[in-house]
Amino acid sequence: MTVLIPCYNYGAYLPTAVASAFTNPEVDVEVVIADNCSTDDSVDVARRIAAADSRVRVTEQPYNKPYLENYNDAIGRVTSEYTVLIDADDLLTPGSITRSVALMEAHSDVSLVYGHCIRFTGEPPKPRTRARSWVLFDGPEWAARMYRRGRNIILTPEVAMRTSVLAEVGGYDTEHPTGADMLLWLQVALSGHGVGRVNNADQAFYRVHSRNMHFVKSSEGLLTDLTARRRVYDLALDRAAAQRPVEGADNLRDAAHRKVAEEAARGARAAFDSADEESQEVAVRLADFASDTDPGVVVSREIPSATAEDTGAAATLARLARTRSQALRHGVGVRLNRYLEW
């Protein structure tokens, strides 16, 4: 097993991240710290760790690359059968690698394993480390669940994969950095590889702070996330369909679009409630995005878009209110009422 730890200016977190990988005595583990030309003391910290432990290697980029390129460079150096990738500010729980490897050793058709990941700030809480069971999914079945759910259920550090499959799908898509992790999971599953979930045990810790890449702190961030999520759902299906037919592809796409649009509608409502003018402006775009993604969720076809003279947040709010009124008369009021109850 190789644990990849990409790092950029996270030197303070490296010692605990590396130590967390070596809490699996039944598995032969190596750690690769992949520094992306950090400007703090990360390289010095990484070198000291490697000098003290032969199981640790350090790679250094000559210049700061887009972060996914650093990820893929590190993946390309892996020679072990299994790979885990955690950011330097995250942690693995004791025995998590052992549990993931045991599942894949028992089921050769499973290529991606995950489990519960604990979000934390400050000191990590005590994890559950006893797995009582696991669940196996046919890859396309698991992907279908992801489409119907409409959001990513995996944070990343809790994932273990077969290295050969990671290489087969080409690693992370550097052209789509936002949502690249979810795109990777969907591509693996839609290509027919089985997925396993470890139950009742916590597999990793995900640190929540303002610098990590999953952190969304604004309506603008929500719009960015939802736009990327819709693109990822479409792209994964399109790529899979280019290789072989995907059963129920149109229904899956519609289901994902509906969930994404509903979340955008909720975000628009919350942003409109804000007294902040910038949030209200983003709310207009969230509402338009929701309508574009699934017109049935937000805007009735009988309600025209705002005119050039009538494009402010207040006008859009009024338009959405009128939409709700007409939707009630056209039999879709239940769905609208759920998300646009102002």
Short mmCIF file of N, CA and C in Angstrom, two decimals, residues 266-340:
data_model
loop_
_atom_site.label_atom_id
_atom_site.label_comp_id
_atom_site.label_asym_id
_atom_site.label_seq_id
_atom_site.Cartn_x
_atom_site.Cartn_y
_atom_site.Cartn_z
N ARG A 266 -32.78 26.19 -3.25
CA ARG A 266 -32.67 26.46 -1.81
C ARG A 266 -31.62 27.53 -1.55
N GLY A 267 -30.50 27.45 -2.28
CA GLY A 267 -29.47 28.46 -2.12
C GLY A 267 -29.93 29.84 -2.53
N ALA A 268 -30.73 29.90 -3.59
CA ALA A 268 -31.27 31.19 -4.04
C ALA A 268 -32.17 31.79 -2.97
N ARG A 269 -33.01 30.96 -2.39
CA ARG A 269 -33.90 31.44 -1.34
C ARG A 269 -33.11 32.01 -0.17
N ALA A 270 -32.08 31.27 0.28
CA ALA A 270 -31.28 31.73 1.41
C ALA A 270 -30.54 33.02 1.08
N ALA A 271 -30.03 33.12 -0.14
CA ALA A 271 -29.29 34.32 -0.53
C ALA A 271 -30.20 35.53 -0.63
N PHE A 272 -31.43 35.33 -1.12
CA PHE A 272 -32.38 36.43 -1.19
C PHE A 272 -32.74 36.96 0.19
N ASP A 273 -32.73 36.07 1.18
CA ASP A 273 -33.04 36.48 2.54
C ASP A 273 -31.94 37.34 3.15
N SER A 274 -30.76 37.32 2.53
CA SER A 274 -29.64 38.09 3.05
C SER A 274 -29.80 39.57 2.70
N ALA A 275 -29.31 40.41 3.60
CA ALA A 275 -29.34 41.86 3.33
C ALA A 275 -28.16 42.28 2.49
N ASP A 276 -27.27 41.33 2.22
CA ASP A 276 -26.06 41.63 1.47
C ASP A 276 -26.38 41.70 -0.02
N GLU A 277 -26.05 42.83 -0.65
CA GLU A 277 -26.39 43.04 -2.06
C GLU A 277 -25.68 42.03 -2.96
N GLU A 278 -24.43 41.71 -2.64
CA GLU A 278 -23.68 40.76 -3.46
C GLU A 278 -24.34 39.38 -3.42
N SER A 279 -24.78 38.95 -2.23
CA SER A 279 -25.46 37.66 -2.11
C SER A 279 -26.75 37.64 -2.91
N GLN A 280 -27.47 38.75 -2.90
CA GLN A 280 -28.71 38.81 -3.66
C GLN A 280 -28.45 38.72 -5.15
N GLU A 281 -27.34 39.31 -5.59
CA GLU A 281 -26.98 39.21 -7.01
C GLU A 281 -26.66 37.77 -7.37
N VAL A 282 -25.94 37.07 -6.49
CA VAL A 282 -25.64 35.67 -6.74
C VAL A 282 -26.92 34.84 -6.70
N ALA A 283 -27.86 35.24 -5.85
CA ALA A 283 -29.14 34.53 -5.78
C ALA A 283 -29.85 34.53 -7.13
N VAL A 284 -29.77 35.63 -7.85
CA VAL A 284 -30.36 35.69 -9.19
C VAL A 284 -29.72 34.64 -10.09
N ARG A 285 -28.40 34.55 -10.02
CA ARG A 285 -27.70 33.57 -10.86
C ARG A 285 -27.98 32.14 -10.42
N LEU A 286 -28.12 31.93 -9.10
CA LEU A 286 -28.50 30.60 -8.62
C LEU A 286 -29.88 30.20 -9.14
N ALA A 287 -30.81 31.15 -9.11
CA ALA A 287 -32.16 30.87 -9.61
C ALA A 287 -32.13 30.56 -11.10
N ASP A 288 -31.36 31.34 -11.85
CA ASP A 288 -31.25 31.09 -13.29
C ASP A 288 -30.60 29.74 -13.57
N PHE A 289 -29.57 29.41 -12.77
CA PHE A 289 -28.90 28.12 -12.93
C PHE A 289 -29.86 26.98 -12.65
N ALA A 290 -30.65 27.11 -11.58
CA ALA A 290 -31.62 26.08 -11.24
C ALA A 290 -32.62 25.88 -12.37
N SER A 291 -33.10 26.99 -12.92
CA SER A 291 -34.07 26.92 -14.02
C SER A 291 -33.46 26.27 -15.25
N ASP A 292 -32.21 26.59 -15.53
CA ASP A 292 -31.53 26.02 -16.69
C ASP A 292 -31.28 24.53 -16.50
N THR A 293 -30.98 24.13 -15.27
CA THR A 293 -30.66 22.73 -14.99
C THR A 293 -31.90 21.85 -15.02
N ASP A 294 -32.98 22.33 -14.43
CA ASP A 294 -34.26 21.61 -14.46
C ASP A 294 -35.38 22.64 -14.39
N PRO A 295 -35.92 23.05 -15.54
CA PRO A 295 -36.93 24.11 -15.56
C PRO A 295 -38.13 23.83 -14.67
N GLY A 296 -38.46 22.58 -14.45
CA GLY A 296 -39.62 22.26 -13.64
C GLY A 296 -39.45 22.57 -12.17
N VAL A 297 -38.23 22.71 -11.71
CA VAL A 297 -38.01 22.95 -10.29
C VAL A 297 -38.29 24.39 -9.91
N VAL A 298 -37.95 25.35 -10.77
CA VAL A 298 -38.03 26.75 -10.37
C VAL A 298 -38.97 27.56 -11.22
N VAL A 299 -38.78 27.61 -12.51
CA VAL A 299 -39.46 28.58 -13.37
C VAL A 299 -40.46 27.89 -14.28
N SER A 300 -41.70 28.30 -14.18
CA SER A 300 -42.73 27.83 -15.09
C SER A 300 -42.45 28.39 -16.48
N ARG A 301 -42.70 27.60 -17.50
CA ARG A 301 -42.47 28.07 -18.86
C ARG A 301 -43.37 29.26 -19.21
N GLU A 302 -44.44 29.45 -18.47
CA GLU A 302 -45.36 30.54 -18.78
C GLU A 302 -44.91 31.87 -18.19
N ILE A 303 -43.85 31.84 -17.41
CA ILE A 303 -43.33 33.08 -16.82
C ILE A 303 -42.11 33.52 -17.62
N PRO A 304 -42.13 34.67 -18.26
CA PRO A 304 -40.98 35.13 -19.05
C PRO A 304 -39.83 35.52 -18.16
N SER A 305 -38.63 35.52 -18.73
CA SER A 305 -37.47 36.00 -18.00
C SER A 305 -37.59 37.50 -17.78
N ALA A 306 -36.83 38.00 -16.80
CA ALA A 306 -36.85 39.44 -16.53
C ALA A 306 -36.40 40.19 -17.77
N THR A 307 -37.00 41.36 -18.02
CA THR A 307 -36.60 42.18 -19.16
C THR A 307 -35.32 42.91 -18.84
N ALA A 308 -34.77 43.60 -19.83
CA ALA A 308 -33.52 44.34 -19.62
C ALA A 308 -33.69 45.41 -18.57
N GLU A 309 -34.94 45.96 -18.44
CA GLU A 309 -35.18 47.00 -17.44
C GLU A 309 -35.61 46.41 -16.10
N ASP A 310 -35.72 45.09 -16.04
CA ASP A 310 -36.32 44.46 -14.86
C ASP A 310 -35.48 43.25 -14.47
N THR A 311 -34.19 43.50 -14.17
CA THR A 311 -33.26 42.40 -13.97
C THR A 311 -32.69 42.32 -12.58
N GLY A 312 -33.15 43.16 -11.66
CA GLY A 312 -32.58 43.14 -10.32
C GLY A 312 -33.06 41.97 -9.49
N ALA A 313 -32.44 41.81 -8.31
CA ALA A 313 -32.79 40.70 -7.43
C ALA A 313 -34.25 40.77 -7.02
N ALA A 314 -34.74 41.99 -6.75
CA ALA A 314 -36.13 42.13 -6.33
C ALA A 314 -37.07 41.67 -7.45
N ALA A 315 -36.72 42.03 -8.70
CA ALA A 315 -37.56 41.62 -9.82
C ALA A 315 -37.57 40.10 -9.97
N THR A 316 -36.39 39.50 -9.80
CA THR A 316 -36.33 38.05 -9.91
C THR A 316 -37.11 37.38 -8.80
N LEU A 317 -37.01 37.92 -7.58
CA LEU A 317 -37.78 37.39 -6.47
C LEU A 317 -39.28 37.46 -6.79
N ALA A 318 -39.72 38.59 -7.31
CA ALA A 318 -41.13 38.72 -7.67
C ALA A 318 -41.51 37.72 -8.75
N ARG A 319 -40.62 37.56 -9.72
CA ARG A 319 -40.89 36.61 -10.80
C ARG A 319 -41.03 35.19 -10.25
N LEU A 320 -40.13 34.83 -9.30
CA LEU A 320 -40.22 33.49 -8.72
C LEU A 320 -41.50 33.32 -7.91
N ALA A 321 -41.92 34.38 -7.24
CA ALA A 321 -43.17 34.30 -6.49
C ALA A 321 -44.34 34.09 -7.44
N ARG A 322 -44.33 34.80 -8.58
CA ARG A 322 -45.40 34.61 -9.56
C ARG A 322 -45.35 33.20 -10.12
N THR A 323 -44.12 32.70 -10.31
CA THR A 323 -43.95 31.33 -10.80
C THR A 323 -44.62 30.34 -9.87
N ARG A 324 -44.40 30.53 -8.57
CA ARG A 324 -44.99 29.63 -7.59
C ARG A 324 -46.51 29.66 -7.69
N SER A 325 -47.06 30.86 -7.83
CA SER A 325 -48.51 30.99 -7.91
C SER A 325 -49.07 30.25 -9.12
N GLN A 326 -48.43 30.43 -10.27
CA GLN A 326 -48.93 29.76 -11.47
C GLN A 326 -48.66 28.27 -11.41
N ALA A 327 -47.52 27.90 -10.77
CA ALA A 327 -47.21 26.47 -10.69
C ALA A 327 -48.27 25.73 -9.90
N LEU A 328 -48.79 26.36 -8.87
CA LEU A 328 -49.84 25.73 -8.07
C LEU A 328 -51.06 25.42 -8.94
N ARG A 329 -51.32 26.30 -9.92
CA ARG A 329 -52.48 26.08 -10.79
C ARG A 329 -52.19 25.04 -11.86
N HIS A 330 -50.91 24.72 -12.06
CA HIS A 330 -50.55 23.77 -13.10
C HIS A 330 -50.08 22.44 -12.53
N GLY A 331 -50.35 22.20 -11.27
CA GLY A 331 -50.13 20.88 -10.72
C GLY A 331 -48.73 20.56 -10.28
N VAL A 332 -47.82 21.56 -10.26
CA VAL A 332 -46.46 21.29 -9.81
C VAL A 332 -46.15 22.07 -8.56
N GLY A 333 -47.18 22.51 -7.88
CA GLY A 333 -46.98 23.37 -6.72
C GLY A 333 -46.30 22.67 -5.57
N VAL A 334 -46.48 21.36 -5.42
CA VAL A 334 -45.87 20.68 -4.28
C VAL A 334 -44.36 20.80 -4.34
N ARG A 335 -43.80 20.55 -5.53
CA ARG A 335 -42.35 20.60 -5.65
C ARG A 335 -41.84 22.02 -5.46
N LEU A 336 -42.49 22.98 -6.08
CA LEU A 336 -42.06 24.37 -5.93
C LEU A 336 -42.24 24.85 -4.50
N ASN A 337 -43.35 24.47 -3.90
CA ASN A 337 -43.64 24.93 -2.55
C ASN A 337 -42.56 24.48 -1.58
N ARG A 338 -42.00 23.30 -1.85
CA ARG A 338 -40.99 22.76 -0.94
C ARG A 338 -39.73 23.60 -0.93
N TYR A 339 -39.38 24.18 -2.09
CA TYR A 339 -38.11 24.87 -2.18
C TYR A 339 -38.22 26.38 -2.29
N LEU A 340 -39.42 26.89 -2.55
CA LEU A 340 -39.57 28.32 -2.73
C LEU A 340 -40.60 28.90 -1.77
#
